[in-house]
Coordinates of C-alpha atoms in Angstrom, one line a residue:
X253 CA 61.8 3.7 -50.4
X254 CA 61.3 0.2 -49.8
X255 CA 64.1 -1.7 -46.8
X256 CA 64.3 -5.2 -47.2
X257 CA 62.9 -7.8 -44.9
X258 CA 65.0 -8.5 -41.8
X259 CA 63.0 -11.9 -41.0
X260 CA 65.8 -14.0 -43.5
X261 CA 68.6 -11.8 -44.0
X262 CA 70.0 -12.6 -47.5
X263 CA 72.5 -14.8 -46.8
X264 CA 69.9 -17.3 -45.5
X265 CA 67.6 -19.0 -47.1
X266 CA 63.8 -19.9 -45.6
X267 CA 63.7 -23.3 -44.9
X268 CA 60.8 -25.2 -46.9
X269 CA 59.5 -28.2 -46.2
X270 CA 60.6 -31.0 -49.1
X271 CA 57.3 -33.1 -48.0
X272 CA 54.5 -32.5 -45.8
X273 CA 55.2 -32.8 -42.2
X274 CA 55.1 -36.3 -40.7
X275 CA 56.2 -37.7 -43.8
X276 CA 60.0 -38.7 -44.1
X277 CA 61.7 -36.6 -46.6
X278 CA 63.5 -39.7 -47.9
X279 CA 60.7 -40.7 -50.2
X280 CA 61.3 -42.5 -53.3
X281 CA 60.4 -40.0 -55.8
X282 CA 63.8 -38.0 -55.0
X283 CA 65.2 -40.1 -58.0
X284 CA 62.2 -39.2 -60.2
X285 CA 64.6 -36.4 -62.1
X286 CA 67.3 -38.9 -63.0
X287 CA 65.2 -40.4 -65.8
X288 CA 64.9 -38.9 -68.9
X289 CA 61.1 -38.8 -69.0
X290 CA 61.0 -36.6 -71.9
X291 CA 63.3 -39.0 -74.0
X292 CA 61.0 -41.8 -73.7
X293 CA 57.5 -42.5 -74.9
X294 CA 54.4 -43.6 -73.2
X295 CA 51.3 -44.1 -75.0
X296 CA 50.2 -40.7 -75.1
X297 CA 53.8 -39.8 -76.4
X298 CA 56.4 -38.2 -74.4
X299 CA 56.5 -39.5 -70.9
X300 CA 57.1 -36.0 -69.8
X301 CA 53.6 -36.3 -67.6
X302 CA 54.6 -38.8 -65.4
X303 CA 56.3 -37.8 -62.4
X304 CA 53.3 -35.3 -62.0
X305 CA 51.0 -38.7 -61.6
X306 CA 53.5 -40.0 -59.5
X307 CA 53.4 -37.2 -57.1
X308 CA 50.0 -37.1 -57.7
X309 CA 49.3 -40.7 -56.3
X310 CA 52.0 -40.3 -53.7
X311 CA 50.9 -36.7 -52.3
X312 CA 47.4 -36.5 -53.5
X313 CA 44.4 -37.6 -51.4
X314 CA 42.1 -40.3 -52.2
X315 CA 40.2 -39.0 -54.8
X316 CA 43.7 -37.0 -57.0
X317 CA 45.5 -40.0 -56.3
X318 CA 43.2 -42.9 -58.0
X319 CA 42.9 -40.0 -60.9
X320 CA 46.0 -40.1 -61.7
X321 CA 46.5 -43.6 -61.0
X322 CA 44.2 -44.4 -63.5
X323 CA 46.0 -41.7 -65.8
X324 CA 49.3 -43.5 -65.3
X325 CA 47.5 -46.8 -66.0
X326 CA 46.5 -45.5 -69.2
X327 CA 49.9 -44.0 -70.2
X328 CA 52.0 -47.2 -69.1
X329 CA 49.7 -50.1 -69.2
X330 CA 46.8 -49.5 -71.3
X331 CA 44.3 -51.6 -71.2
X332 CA 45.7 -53.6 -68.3
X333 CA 48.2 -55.3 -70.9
X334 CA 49.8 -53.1 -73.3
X335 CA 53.0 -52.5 -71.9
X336 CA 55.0 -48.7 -73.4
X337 CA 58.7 -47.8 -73.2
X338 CA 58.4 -46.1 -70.0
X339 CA 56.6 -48.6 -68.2
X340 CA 59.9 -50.0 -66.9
X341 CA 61.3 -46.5 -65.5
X342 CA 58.3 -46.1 -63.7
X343 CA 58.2 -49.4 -61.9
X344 CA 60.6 -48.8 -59.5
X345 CA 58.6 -46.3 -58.3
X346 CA 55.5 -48.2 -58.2
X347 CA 57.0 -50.9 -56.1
X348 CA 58.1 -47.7 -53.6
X349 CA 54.7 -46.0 -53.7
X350 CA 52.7 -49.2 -52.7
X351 CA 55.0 -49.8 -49.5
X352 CA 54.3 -45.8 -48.6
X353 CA 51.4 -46.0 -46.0
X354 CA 49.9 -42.6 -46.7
X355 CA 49.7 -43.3 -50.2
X356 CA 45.5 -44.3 -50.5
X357 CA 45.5 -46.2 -53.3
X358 CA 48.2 -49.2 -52.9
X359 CA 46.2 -52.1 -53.5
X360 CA 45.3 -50.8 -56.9
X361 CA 49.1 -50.0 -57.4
X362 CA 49.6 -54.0 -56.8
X363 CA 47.0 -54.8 -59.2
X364 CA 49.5 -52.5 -62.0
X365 CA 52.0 -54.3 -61.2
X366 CA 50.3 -57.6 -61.8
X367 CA 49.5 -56.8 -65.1
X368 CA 52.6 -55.4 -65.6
X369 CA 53.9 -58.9 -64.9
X370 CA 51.6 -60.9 -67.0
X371 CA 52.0 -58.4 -70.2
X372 CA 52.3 -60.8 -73.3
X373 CA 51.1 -58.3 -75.8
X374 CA 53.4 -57.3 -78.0
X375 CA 55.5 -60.7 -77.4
X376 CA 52.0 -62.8 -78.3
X377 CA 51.4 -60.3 -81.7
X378 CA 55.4 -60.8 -82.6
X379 CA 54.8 -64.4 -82.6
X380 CA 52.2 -63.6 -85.5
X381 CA 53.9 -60.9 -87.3
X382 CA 57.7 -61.7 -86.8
X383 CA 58.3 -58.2 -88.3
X384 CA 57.2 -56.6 -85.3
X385 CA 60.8 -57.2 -84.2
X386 CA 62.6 -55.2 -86.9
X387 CA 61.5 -52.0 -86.0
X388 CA 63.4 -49.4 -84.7
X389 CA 61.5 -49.2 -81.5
X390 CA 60.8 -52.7 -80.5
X391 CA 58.0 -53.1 -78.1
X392 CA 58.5 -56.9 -77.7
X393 CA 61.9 -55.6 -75.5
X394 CA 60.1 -52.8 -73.5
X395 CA 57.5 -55.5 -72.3
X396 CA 60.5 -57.7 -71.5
X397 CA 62.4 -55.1 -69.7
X398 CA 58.8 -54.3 -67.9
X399 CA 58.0 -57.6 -66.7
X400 CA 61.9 -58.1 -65.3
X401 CA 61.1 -54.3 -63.2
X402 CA 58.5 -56.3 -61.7
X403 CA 60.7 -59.3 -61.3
X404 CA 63.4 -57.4 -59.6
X405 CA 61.7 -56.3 -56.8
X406 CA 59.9 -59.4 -55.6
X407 CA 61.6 -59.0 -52.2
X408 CA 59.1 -56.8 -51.4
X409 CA 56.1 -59.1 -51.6
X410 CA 56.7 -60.9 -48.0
X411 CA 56.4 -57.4 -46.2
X412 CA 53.2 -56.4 -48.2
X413 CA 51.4 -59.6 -47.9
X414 CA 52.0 -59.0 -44.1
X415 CA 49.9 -55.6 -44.8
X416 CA 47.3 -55.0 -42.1
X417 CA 45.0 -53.9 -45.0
X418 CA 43.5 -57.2 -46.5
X419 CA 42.8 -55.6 -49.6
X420 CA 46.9 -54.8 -49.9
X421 CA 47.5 -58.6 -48.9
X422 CA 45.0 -60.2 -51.6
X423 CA 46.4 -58.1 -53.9
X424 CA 50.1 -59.0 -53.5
X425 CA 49.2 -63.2 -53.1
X426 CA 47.9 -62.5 -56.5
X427 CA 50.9 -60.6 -58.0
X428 CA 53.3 -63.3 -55.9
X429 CA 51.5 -66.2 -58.2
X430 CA 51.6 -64.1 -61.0
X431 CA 55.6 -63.8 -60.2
X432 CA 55.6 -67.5 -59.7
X433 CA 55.1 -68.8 -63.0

């Protein structure tokens, strides 16, 4: 007969860690669950995937975060200017991961953002085919909504361009001109 273990009694629960140690537990991702990822589309389809690549780029080291960095690209700016419907839920968290020191790959985070910002896609191909505008899912509006995510958080541009890295500063001069016009 097996006695159960005495180390937690069952009232208790072991304490886990919520993030590695070192690293203050009140990330940004916390709010990842109150978006409805699996309601909205990316260009895969369902953005279910995405708050694994943000963790991924977040938690991951150099090599597992650029991966899924560049997966995330894909899925939410493709080709560096096609913008999807959950490219403007995962802004926010963009602008939080690039202010996160341990995260390894914030310059290139910056650079999303930028194009982000200067998506004129499906607005440009709307100005050729008007009917683009009468579908049900209108992607003239979720590159709208994506480029004012951007817009929204251009208070943080001042403390970045301050960055000790002068990768993270070149990269956030260009997104502030990008902002700028």
């Amino acid at each position: 007969m097996r006695s159960a273990s005495t180390e937690h009694p069952s009232s208790e629960r072991p304490q886990r860690p919520d993030a590695p140690s070192g690293v203050a537990r009140n990330t940004p991702l916390t709010a990842l669950d109150r978006v409805p990822w699996g309601d909205i589309q990316d260009s895969t389809g369902s953005a279910a995937a995405i708050p694994l690549l943000l963790n991924g780029i977040a938690w991951g080291d150099a090599d597992t975060a650029r991966s899924a960095l560049e997966d995330l690209r894909k899925r939410i700016c493709q080709f560096g200017f096609v913008v999807e419907q959950a490219t403007a839920a995962t802004v926010p968290f963009l602008w939080e991961l690039a202010k996160l020191p341990q995260v390894t790959c914030r310059a290139q985070i910056i650079r999303l953002l930028k194009n982000i910002a200067d998506a004129r896609q499906w607005e440009s191909t709307a100005a050729v085919y008007p009917k683009l505008l009468n579908r049900r899912e209108n992607p003239v509006v979720w590159e709208r909504a994506a480029r004012q995510a951007v817009r929204a958080r251009r208070g943080e541009l001042s403390r970045l361009m301050a960055d000790e890295d002068t990768e993270i500063a070149r990269a956030t001069t260009e997104l502030a001109r990008s902002l700028a016009t």
